[in-house]
mmCIF file of C-alpha atoms and ligand atoms in Angstrom:
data_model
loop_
_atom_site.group_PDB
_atom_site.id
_atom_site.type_symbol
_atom_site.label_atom_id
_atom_site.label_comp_id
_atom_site.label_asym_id
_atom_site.label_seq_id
_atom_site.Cartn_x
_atom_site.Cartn_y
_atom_site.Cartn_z
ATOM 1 C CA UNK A 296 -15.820 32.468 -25.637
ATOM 2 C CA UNK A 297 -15.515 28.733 -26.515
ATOM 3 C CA UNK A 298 -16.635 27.384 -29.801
ATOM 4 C CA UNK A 299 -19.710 24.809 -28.901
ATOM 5 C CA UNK A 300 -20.363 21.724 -30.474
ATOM 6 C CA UNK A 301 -21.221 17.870 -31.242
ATOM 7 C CA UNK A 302 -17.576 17.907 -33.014
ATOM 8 C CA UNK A 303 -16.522 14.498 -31.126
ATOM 9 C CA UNK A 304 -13.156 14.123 -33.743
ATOM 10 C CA UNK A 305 -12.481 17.527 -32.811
ATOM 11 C CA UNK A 306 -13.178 17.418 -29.429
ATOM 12 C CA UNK A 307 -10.631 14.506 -29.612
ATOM 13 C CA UNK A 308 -7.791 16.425 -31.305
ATOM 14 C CA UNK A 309 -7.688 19.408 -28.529
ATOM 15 C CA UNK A 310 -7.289 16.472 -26.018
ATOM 16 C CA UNK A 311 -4.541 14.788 -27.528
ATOM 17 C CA UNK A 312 -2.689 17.697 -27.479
ATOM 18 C CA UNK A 313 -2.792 18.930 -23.942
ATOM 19 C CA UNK A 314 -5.602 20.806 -24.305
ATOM 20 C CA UNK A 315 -9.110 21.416 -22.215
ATOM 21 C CA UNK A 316 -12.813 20.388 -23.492
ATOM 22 C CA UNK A 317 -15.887 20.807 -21.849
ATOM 23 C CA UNK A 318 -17.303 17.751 -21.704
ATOM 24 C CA UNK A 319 -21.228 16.589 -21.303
ATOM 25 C CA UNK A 320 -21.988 13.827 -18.600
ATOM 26 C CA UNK A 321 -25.252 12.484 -17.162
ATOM 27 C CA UNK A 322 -24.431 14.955 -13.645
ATOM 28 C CA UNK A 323 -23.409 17.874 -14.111
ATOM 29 C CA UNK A 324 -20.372 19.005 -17.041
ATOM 30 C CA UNK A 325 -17.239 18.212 -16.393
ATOM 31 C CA UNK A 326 -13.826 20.766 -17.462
ATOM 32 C CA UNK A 327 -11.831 17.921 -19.025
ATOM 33 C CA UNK A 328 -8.255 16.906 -19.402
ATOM 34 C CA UNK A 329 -5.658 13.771 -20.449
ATOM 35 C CA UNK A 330 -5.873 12.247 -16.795
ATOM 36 C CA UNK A 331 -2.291 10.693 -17.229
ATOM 37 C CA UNK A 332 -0.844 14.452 -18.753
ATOM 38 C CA UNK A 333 0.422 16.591 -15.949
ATOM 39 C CA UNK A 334 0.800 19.548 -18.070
ATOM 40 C CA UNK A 335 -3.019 18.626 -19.089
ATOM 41 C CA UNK A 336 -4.594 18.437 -15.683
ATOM 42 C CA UNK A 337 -2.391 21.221 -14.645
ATOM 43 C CA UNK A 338 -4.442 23.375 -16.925
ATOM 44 C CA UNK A 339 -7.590 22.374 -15.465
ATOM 45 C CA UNK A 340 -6.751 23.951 -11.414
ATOM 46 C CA UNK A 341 -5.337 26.848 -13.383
ATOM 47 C CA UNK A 342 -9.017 27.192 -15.317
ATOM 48 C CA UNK A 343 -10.785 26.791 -12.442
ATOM 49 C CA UNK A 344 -8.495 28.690 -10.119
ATOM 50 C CA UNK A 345 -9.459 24.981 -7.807
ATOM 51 C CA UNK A 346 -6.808 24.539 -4.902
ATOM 52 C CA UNK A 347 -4.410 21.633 -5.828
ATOM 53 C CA UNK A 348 -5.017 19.871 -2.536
ATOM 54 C CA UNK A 349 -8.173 19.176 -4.124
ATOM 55 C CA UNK A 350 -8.134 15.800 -6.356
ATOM 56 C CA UNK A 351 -10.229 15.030 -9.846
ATOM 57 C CA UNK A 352 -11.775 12.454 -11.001
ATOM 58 C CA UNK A 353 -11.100 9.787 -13.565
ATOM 59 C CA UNK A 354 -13.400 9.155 -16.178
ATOM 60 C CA UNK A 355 -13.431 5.748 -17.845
ATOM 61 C CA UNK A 356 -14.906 4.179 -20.734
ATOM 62 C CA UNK A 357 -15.555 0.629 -19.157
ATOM 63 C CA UNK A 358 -15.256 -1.138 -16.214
ATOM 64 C CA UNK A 359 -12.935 -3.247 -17.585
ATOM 65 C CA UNK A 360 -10.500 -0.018 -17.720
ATOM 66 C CA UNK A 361 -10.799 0.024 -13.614
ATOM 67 C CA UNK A 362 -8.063 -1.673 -13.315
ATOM 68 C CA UNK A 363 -5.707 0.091 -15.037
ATOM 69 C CA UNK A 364 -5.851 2.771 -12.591
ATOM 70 C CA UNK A 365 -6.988 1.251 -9.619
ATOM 71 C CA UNK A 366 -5.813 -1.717 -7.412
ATOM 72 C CA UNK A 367 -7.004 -3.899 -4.274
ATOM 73 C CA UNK A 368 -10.832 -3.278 -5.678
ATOM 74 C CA UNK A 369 -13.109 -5.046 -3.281
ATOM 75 C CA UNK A 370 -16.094 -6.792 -4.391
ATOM 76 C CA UNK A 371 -18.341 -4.816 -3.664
ATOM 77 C CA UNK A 372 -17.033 -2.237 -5.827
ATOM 78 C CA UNK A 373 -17.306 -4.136 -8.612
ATOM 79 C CA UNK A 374 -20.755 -5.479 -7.826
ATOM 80 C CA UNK A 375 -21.694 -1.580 -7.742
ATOM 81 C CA UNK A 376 -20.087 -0.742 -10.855
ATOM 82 C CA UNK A 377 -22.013 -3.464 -12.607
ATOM 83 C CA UNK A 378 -24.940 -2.524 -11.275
ATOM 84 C CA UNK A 379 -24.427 1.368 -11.654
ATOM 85 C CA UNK A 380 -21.815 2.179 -14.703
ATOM 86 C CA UNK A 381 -22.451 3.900 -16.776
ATOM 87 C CA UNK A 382 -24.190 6.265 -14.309
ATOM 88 C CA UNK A 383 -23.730 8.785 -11.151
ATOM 89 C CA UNK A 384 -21.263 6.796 -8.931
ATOM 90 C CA UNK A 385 -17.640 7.701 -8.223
ATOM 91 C CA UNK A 386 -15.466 4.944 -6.888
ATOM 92 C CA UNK A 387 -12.857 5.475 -4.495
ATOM 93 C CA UNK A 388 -9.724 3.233 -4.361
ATOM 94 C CA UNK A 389 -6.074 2.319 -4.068
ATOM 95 C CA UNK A 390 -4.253 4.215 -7.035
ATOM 96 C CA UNK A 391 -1.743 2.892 -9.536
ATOM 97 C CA UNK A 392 1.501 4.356 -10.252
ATOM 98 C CA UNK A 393 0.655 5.294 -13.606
ATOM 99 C CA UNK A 394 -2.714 7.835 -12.129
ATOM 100 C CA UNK A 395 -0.486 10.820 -12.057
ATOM 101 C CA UNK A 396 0.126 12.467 -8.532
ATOM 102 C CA UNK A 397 -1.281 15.908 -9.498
ATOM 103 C CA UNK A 398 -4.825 14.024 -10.313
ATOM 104 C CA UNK A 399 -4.997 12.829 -6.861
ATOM 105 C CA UNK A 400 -3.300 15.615 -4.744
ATOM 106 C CA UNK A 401 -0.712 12.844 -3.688
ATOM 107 C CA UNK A 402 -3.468 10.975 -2.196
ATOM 108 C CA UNK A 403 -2.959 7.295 -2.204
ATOM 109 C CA UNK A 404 -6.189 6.629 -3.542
ATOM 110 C CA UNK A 405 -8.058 7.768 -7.032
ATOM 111 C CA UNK A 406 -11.739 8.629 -7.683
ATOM 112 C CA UNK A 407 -13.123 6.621 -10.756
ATOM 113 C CA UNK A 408 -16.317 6.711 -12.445
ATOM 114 C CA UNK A 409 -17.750 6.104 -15.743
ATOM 115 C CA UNK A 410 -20.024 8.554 -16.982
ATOM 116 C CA UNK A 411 -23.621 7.937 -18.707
ATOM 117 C CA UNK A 412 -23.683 10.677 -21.430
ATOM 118 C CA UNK A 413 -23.491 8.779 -25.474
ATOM 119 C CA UNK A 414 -20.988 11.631 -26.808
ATOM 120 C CA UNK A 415 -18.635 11.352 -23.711
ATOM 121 C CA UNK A 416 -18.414 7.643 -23.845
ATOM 122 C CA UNK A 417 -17.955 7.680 -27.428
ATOM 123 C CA UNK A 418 -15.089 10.280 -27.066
ATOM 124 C CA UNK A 419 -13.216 8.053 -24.062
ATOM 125 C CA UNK A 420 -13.609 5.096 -26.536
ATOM 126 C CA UNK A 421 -11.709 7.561 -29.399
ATOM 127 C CA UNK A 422 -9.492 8.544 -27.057
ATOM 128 C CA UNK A 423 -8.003 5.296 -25.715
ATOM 129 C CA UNK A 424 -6.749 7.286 -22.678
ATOM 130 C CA UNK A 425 -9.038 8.224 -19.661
ATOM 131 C CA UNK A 426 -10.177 11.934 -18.623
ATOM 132 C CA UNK A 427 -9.580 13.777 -15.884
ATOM 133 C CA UNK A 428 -12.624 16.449 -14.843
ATOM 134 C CA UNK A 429 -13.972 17.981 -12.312
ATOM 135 C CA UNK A 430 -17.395 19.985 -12.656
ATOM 136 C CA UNK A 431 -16.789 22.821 -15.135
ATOM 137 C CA UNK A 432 -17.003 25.920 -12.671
ATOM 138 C CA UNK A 433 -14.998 28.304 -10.887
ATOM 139 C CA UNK A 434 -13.822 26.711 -7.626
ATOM 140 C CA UNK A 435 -16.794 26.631 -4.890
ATOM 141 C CA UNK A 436 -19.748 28.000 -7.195
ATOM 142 C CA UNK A 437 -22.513 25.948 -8.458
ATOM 143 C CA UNK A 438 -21.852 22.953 -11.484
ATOM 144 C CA UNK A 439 -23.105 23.591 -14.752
ATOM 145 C CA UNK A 440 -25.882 21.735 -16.231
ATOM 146 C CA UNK A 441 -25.897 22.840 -19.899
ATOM 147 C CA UNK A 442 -22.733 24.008 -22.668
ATOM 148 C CA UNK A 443 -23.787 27.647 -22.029
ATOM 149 C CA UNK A 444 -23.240 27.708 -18.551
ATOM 150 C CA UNK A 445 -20.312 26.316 -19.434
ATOM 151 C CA UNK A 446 -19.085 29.026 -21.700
ATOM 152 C CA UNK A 447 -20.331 31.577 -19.386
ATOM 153 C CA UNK A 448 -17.893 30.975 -16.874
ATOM 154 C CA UNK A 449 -15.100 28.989 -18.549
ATOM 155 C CA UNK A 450 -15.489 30.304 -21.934
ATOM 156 C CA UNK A 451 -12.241 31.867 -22.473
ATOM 157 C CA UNK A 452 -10.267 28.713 -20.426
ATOM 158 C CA UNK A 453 -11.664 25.906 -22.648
ATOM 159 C CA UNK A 454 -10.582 25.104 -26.678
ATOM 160 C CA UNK A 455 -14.220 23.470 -27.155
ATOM 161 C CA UNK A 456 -17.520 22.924 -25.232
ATOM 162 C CA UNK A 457 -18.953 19.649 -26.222
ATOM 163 C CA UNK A 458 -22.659 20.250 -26.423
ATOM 164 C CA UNK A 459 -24.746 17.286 -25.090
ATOM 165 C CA UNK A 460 -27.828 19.304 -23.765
ATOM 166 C CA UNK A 461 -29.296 19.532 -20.286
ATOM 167 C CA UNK A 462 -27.794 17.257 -18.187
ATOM 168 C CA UNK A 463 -30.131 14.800 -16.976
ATOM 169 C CA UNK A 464 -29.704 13.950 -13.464
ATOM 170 C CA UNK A 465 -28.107 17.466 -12.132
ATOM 171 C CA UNK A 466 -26.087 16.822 -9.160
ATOM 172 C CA UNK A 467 -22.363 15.341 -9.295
ATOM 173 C CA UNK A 468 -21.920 11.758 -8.675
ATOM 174 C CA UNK A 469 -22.273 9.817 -5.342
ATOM 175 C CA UNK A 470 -18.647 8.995 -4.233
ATOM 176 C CA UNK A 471 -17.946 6.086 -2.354
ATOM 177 C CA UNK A 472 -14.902 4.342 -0.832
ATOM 178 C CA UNK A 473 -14.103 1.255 1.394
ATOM 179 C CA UNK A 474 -11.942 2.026 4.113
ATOM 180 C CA UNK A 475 -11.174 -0.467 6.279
ATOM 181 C CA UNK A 476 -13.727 -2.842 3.786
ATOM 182 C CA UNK A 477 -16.252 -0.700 5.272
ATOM 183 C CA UNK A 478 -18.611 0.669 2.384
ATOM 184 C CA UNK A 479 -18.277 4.645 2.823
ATOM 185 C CA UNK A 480 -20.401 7.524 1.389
ATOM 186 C CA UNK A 481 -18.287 10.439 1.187
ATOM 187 C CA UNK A 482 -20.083 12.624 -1.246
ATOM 188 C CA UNK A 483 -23.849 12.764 -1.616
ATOM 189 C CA UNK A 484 -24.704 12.738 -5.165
ATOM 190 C CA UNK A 485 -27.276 11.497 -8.424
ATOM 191 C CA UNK A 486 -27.181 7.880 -7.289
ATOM 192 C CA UNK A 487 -29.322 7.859 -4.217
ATOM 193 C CA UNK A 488 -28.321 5.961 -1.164
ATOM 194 C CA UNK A 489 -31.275 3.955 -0.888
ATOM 195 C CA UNK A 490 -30.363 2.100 -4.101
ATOM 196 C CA UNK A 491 -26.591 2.086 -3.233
ATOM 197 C CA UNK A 492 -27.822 -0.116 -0.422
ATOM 198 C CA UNK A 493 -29.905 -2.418 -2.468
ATOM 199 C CA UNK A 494 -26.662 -3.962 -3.153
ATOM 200 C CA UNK A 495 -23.812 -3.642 -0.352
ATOM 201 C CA UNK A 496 -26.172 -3.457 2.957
ATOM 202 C CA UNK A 497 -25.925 -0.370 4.964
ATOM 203 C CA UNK A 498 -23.404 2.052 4.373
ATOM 204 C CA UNK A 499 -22.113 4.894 6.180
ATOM 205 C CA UNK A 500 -22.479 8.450 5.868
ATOM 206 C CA UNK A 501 -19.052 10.351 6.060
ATOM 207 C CA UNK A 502 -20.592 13.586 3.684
ATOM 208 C CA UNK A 503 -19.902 16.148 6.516
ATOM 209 C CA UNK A 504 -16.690 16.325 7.803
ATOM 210 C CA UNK A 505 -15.679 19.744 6.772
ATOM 211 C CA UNK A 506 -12.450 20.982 8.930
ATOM 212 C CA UNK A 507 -9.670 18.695 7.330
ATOM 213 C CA UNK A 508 -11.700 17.382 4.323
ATOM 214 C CA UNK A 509 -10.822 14.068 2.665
ATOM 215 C CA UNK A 510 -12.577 15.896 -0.394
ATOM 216 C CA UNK A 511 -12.898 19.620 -0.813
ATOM 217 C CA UNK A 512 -16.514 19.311 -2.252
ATOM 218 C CA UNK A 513 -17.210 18.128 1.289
ATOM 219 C CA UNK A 514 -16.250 22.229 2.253
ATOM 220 C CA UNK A 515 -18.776 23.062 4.458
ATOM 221 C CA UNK A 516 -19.241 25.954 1.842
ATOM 222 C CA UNK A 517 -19.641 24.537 -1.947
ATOM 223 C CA UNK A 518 -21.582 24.619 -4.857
ATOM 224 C CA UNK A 519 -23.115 28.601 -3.817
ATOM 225 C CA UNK A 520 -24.390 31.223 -5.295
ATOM 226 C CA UNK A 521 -22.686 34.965 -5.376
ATOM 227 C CA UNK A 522 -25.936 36.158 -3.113
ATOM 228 C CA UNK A 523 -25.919 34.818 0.424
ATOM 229 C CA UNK A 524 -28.313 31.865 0.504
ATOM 230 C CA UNK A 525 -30.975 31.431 3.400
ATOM 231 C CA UNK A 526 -32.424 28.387 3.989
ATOM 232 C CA UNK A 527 -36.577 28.542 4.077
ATOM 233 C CA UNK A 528 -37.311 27.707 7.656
ATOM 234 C CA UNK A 529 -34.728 30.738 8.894
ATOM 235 C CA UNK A 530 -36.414 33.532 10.990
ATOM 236 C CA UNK A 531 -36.406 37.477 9.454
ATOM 237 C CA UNK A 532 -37.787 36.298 6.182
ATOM 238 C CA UNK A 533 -40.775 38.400 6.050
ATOM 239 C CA UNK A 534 -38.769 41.385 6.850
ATOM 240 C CA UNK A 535 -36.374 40.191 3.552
ATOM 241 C CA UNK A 536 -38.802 38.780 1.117
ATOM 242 C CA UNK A 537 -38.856 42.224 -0.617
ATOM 243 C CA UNK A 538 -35.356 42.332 -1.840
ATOM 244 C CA UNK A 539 -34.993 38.382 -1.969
ATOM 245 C CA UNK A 540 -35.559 35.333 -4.313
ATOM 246 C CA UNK A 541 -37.160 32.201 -3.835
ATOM 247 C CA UNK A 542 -35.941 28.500 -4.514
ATOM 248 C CA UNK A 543 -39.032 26.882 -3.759
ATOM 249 C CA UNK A 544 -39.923 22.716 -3.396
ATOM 250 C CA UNK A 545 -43.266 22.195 -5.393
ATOM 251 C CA UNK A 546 -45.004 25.556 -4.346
ATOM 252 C CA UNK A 547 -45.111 29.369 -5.052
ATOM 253 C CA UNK A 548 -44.332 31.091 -1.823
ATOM 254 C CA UNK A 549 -47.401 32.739 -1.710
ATOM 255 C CA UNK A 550 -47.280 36.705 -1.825
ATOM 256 C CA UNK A 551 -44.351 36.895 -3.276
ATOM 257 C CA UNK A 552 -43.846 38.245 -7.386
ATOM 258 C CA UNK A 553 -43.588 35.033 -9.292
ATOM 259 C CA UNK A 554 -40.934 35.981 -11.501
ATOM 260 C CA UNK A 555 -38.484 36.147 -8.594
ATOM 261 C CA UNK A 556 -39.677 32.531 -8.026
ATOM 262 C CA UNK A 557 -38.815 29.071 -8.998
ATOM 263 C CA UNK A 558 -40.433 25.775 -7.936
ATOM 264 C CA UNK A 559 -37.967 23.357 -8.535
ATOM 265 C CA UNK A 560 -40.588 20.286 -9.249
ATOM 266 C CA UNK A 561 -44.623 21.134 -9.550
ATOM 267 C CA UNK A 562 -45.458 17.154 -9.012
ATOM 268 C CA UNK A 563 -43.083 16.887 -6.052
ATOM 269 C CA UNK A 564 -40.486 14.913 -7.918
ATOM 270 C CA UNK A 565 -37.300 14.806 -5.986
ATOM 271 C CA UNK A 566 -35.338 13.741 -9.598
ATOM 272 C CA UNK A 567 -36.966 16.501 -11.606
ATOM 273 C CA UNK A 568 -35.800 19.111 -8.711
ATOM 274 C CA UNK A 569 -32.723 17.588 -8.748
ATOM 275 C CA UNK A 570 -32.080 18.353 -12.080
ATOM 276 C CA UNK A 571 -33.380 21.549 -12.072
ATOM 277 C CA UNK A 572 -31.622 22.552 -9.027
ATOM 278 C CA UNK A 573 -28.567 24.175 -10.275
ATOM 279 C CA UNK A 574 -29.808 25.927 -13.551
ATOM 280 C CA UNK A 575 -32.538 27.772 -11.571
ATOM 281 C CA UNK A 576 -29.841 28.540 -8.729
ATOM 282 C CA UNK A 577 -27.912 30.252 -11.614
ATOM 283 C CA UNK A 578 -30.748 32.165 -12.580
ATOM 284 C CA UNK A 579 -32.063 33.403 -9.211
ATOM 285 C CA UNK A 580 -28.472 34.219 -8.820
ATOM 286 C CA UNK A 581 -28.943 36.691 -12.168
ATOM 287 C CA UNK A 582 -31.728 38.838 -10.617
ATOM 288 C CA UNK A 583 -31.510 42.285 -9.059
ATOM 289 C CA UNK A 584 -32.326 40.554 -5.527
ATOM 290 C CA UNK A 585 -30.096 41.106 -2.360
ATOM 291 C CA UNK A 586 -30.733 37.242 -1.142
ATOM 292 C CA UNK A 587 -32.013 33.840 -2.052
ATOM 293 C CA UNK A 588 -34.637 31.909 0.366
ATOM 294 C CA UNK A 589 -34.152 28.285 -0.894
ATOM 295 C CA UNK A 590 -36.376 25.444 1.020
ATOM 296 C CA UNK A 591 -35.361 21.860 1.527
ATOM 297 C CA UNK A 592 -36.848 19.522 0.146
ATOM 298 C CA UNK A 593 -38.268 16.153 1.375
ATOM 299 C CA UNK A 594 -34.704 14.160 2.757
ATOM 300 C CA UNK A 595 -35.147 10.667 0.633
ATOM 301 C CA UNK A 596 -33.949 9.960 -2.791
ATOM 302 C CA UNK A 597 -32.033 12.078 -4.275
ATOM 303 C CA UNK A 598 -33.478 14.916 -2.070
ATOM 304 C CA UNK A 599 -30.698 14.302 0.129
ATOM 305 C CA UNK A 600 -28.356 15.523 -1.678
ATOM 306 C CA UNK A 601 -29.997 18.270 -2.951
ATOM 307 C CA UNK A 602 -30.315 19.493 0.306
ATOM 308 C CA UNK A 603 -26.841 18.454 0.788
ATOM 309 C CA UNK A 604 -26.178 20.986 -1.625
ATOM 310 C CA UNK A 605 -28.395 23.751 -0.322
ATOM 311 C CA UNK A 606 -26.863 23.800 3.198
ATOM 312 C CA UNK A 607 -23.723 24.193 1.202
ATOM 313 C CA UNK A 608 -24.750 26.943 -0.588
ATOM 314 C CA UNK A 609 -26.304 28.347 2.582
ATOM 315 C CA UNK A 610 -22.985 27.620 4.881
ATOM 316 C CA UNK A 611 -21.285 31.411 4.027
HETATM 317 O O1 TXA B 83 -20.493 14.013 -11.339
HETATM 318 C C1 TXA B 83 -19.321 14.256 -11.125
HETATM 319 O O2 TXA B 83 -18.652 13.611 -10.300
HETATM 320 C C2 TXA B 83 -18.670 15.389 -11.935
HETATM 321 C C3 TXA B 83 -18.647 14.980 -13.403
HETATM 322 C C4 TXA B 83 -17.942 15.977 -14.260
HETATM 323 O O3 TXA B 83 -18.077 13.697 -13.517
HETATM 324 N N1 TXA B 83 -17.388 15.691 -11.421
HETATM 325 C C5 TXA B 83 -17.195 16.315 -10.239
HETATM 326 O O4 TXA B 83 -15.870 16.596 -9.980
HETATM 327 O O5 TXA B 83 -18.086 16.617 -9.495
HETATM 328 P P1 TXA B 83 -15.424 17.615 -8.844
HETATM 329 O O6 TXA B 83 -13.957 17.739 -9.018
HETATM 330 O O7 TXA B 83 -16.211 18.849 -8.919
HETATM 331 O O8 TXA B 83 -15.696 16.845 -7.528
HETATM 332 C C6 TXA B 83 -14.930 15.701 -7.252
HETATM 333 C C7 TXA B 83 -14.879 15.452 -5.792
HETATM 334 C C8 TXA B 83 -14.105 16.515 -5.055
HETATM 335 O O9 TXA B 83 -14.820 16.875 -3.886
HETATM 336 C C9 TXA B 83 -12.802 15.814 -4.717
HETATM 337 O O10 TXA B 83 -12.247 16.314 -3.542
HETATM 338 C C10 TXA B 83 -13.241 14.368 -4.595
HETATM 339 O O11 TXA B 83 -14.176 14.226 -5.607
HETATM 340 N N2 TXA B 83 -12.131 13.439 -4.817
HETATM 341 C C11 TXA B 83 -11.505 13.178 -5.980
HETATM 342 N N3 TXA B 83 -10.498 12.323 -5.787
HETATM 343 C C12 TXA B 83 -10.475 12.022 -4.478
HETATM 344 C C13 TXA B 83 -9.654 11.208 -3.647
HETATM 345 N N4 TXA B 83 -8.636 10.510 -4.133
HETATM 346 N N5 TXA B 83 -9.943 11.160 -2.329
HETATM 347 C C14 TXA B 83 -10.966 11.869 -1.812
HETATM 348 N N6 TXA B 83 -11.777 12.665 -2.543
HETATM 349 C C15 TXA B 83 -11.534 12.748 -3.846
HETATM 350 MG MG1 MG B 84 -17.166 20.474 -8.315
#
């Protein structure tokens, strides 16, 4: 098990010396690394047993840092990182030589975001160097959202879990690229594309493609459970209920033992389900049940990704 902590200095000192921290952003937590270390970020696929065709992204500590590691960035990136950074939005662009190739599986181009969370930031600013991390969890099962889920799963990988409670958004960042100029969603995510478009215009939706991937958390299956997953509206799930449990929107399914329940928002709010999404995933995956019914939710806001996610974690 991993020691847990606000310890930024020492959180600091494992970094500089090749070492892996679990670190707390406004998403989900991220399993992190020196980003320009391969020995570093070669620890992190090894920790999460994650394919190396499958590229990380690179956390900065200002925008002024993006170019360091990126080139060619179009305007409109930069109009969305000043509207958006700190906060849930990856940017994908042209890489520098200096990104190492491991970080982007030998990819021309690098993810970059800069993450909202006060104990992250202030570690990147220590740091001086940026941080390569993915979400903190075995390859393909669902991100954590607090240090213990963390530990649960990674414990024995990591040299320190920084503790910066819940997280308070819940899904991974909204990553978006500009091929061709054109501005491209390619992961759904916490930033919701309705304000994305508040400031380029209509975008389009790429989130899908899951045969030959541009990014593996595109996988048609991602972010699941250990029990098979069953989306609501499915037929058979009378004959199931018994030995299943429920992911529901704002409701109790009714009939059904509330303790093998949980309603992911009572007041219908998209951003509280969102951020309660993943923790109560994790704990209907805990119970003695053979399945999990989990119902969409409205498909606005940040609902869209969060079904995003459950079709994921439904696509076994
Ligand atoms: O919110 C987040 O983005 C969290 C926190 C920790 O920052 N990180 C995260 O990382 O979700 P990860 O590795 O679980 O997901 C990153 C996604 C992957 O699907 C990866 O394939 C894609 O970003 N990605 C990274 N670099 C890419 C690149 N150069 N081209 C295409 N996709 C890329
Ligand atoms: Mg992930």
């Amino acid at each position: 098990m991993a020691q847990i902590g606000t310890n930024i200095q020492a959180a600091a000192k494992i970094l500089r010396n090749c070492g892996l921290v679990g670190i707390p952003t406004e998403t989900v937590y991220g399993l992190a690394a020196n980003a320009l270390d391969t020995e570093a970020v070669l620890k992190i696929f090894k920790a999460k047993n994650r394919p190396s065709f499958d590229p990380l992204i690179v956390h900065i500590s200002s925008l002024d840092r993006l170019g360091d590691f990126a080139r060619d960035v179009p305007e409109q990136a930069i109009r969305l990182a000043e509207e958006f950074w700190p906060g849930p939005l990856t940017l994908l662009l042209p890489k520098k030589d200096i990104v190492p190739d491991l970080v982007t599986s030998g990819l021309d181009t690098v993810a970059v975001r800069m993450p909202a969370h006060p104990l992250t930031l202030e570690l990147l600013q220590l740091l001086g160097f940026p941080l390569a991390a993915p979400s903190a969890n075995p390859f393909g099962y669902i991100s954590p959202t607090t240090a213990n889920h963390v530990n649960d799963q990674l414990g024995d990988a990591v040299d320190y879990i920084l503790d910066g409670g819940e997280c308070g958004i819940g899904l991974e960042s909204t990553i978006i690229g500009f091929p061709d100029g054109e501005p491209t969603v390619f992961r759904l995510g916490g930033l919701a594309i309705e304000a994305i478009e508040t400031i380029v215009g209509a975008v389009k939706l790429m989130p899908h493609s899951s045969s030959n991937p541009q990014a593996p958390g595109m996988l048609k299956s991602h972010y699941a459970p250990s029990r098979p997953v069953t989306l609501f509206s499915d037929d058979g799930l009378d004959k199931l209920a018994d030995s299943a449990a429920f992911l529901m929107f704002s409701k109790l399914y009714p009939g059904i033992a509330p303790e093998r329940q949980r309603v992911l928002s009572v007041d219908g709010s998209l951003n509280e389900a969102a951020k309660n999404l993943f923790g109560f995933l994790r704990e209907l995956d805990q119970m003695p049940v053979a399945r999990i019914f989990a119902e969409l939710v409205p498909e606005e806001g940040l609902g869209r990704a969060i079904n995003d996610r459950l079709r994921r974690a439904a696509a076994l």
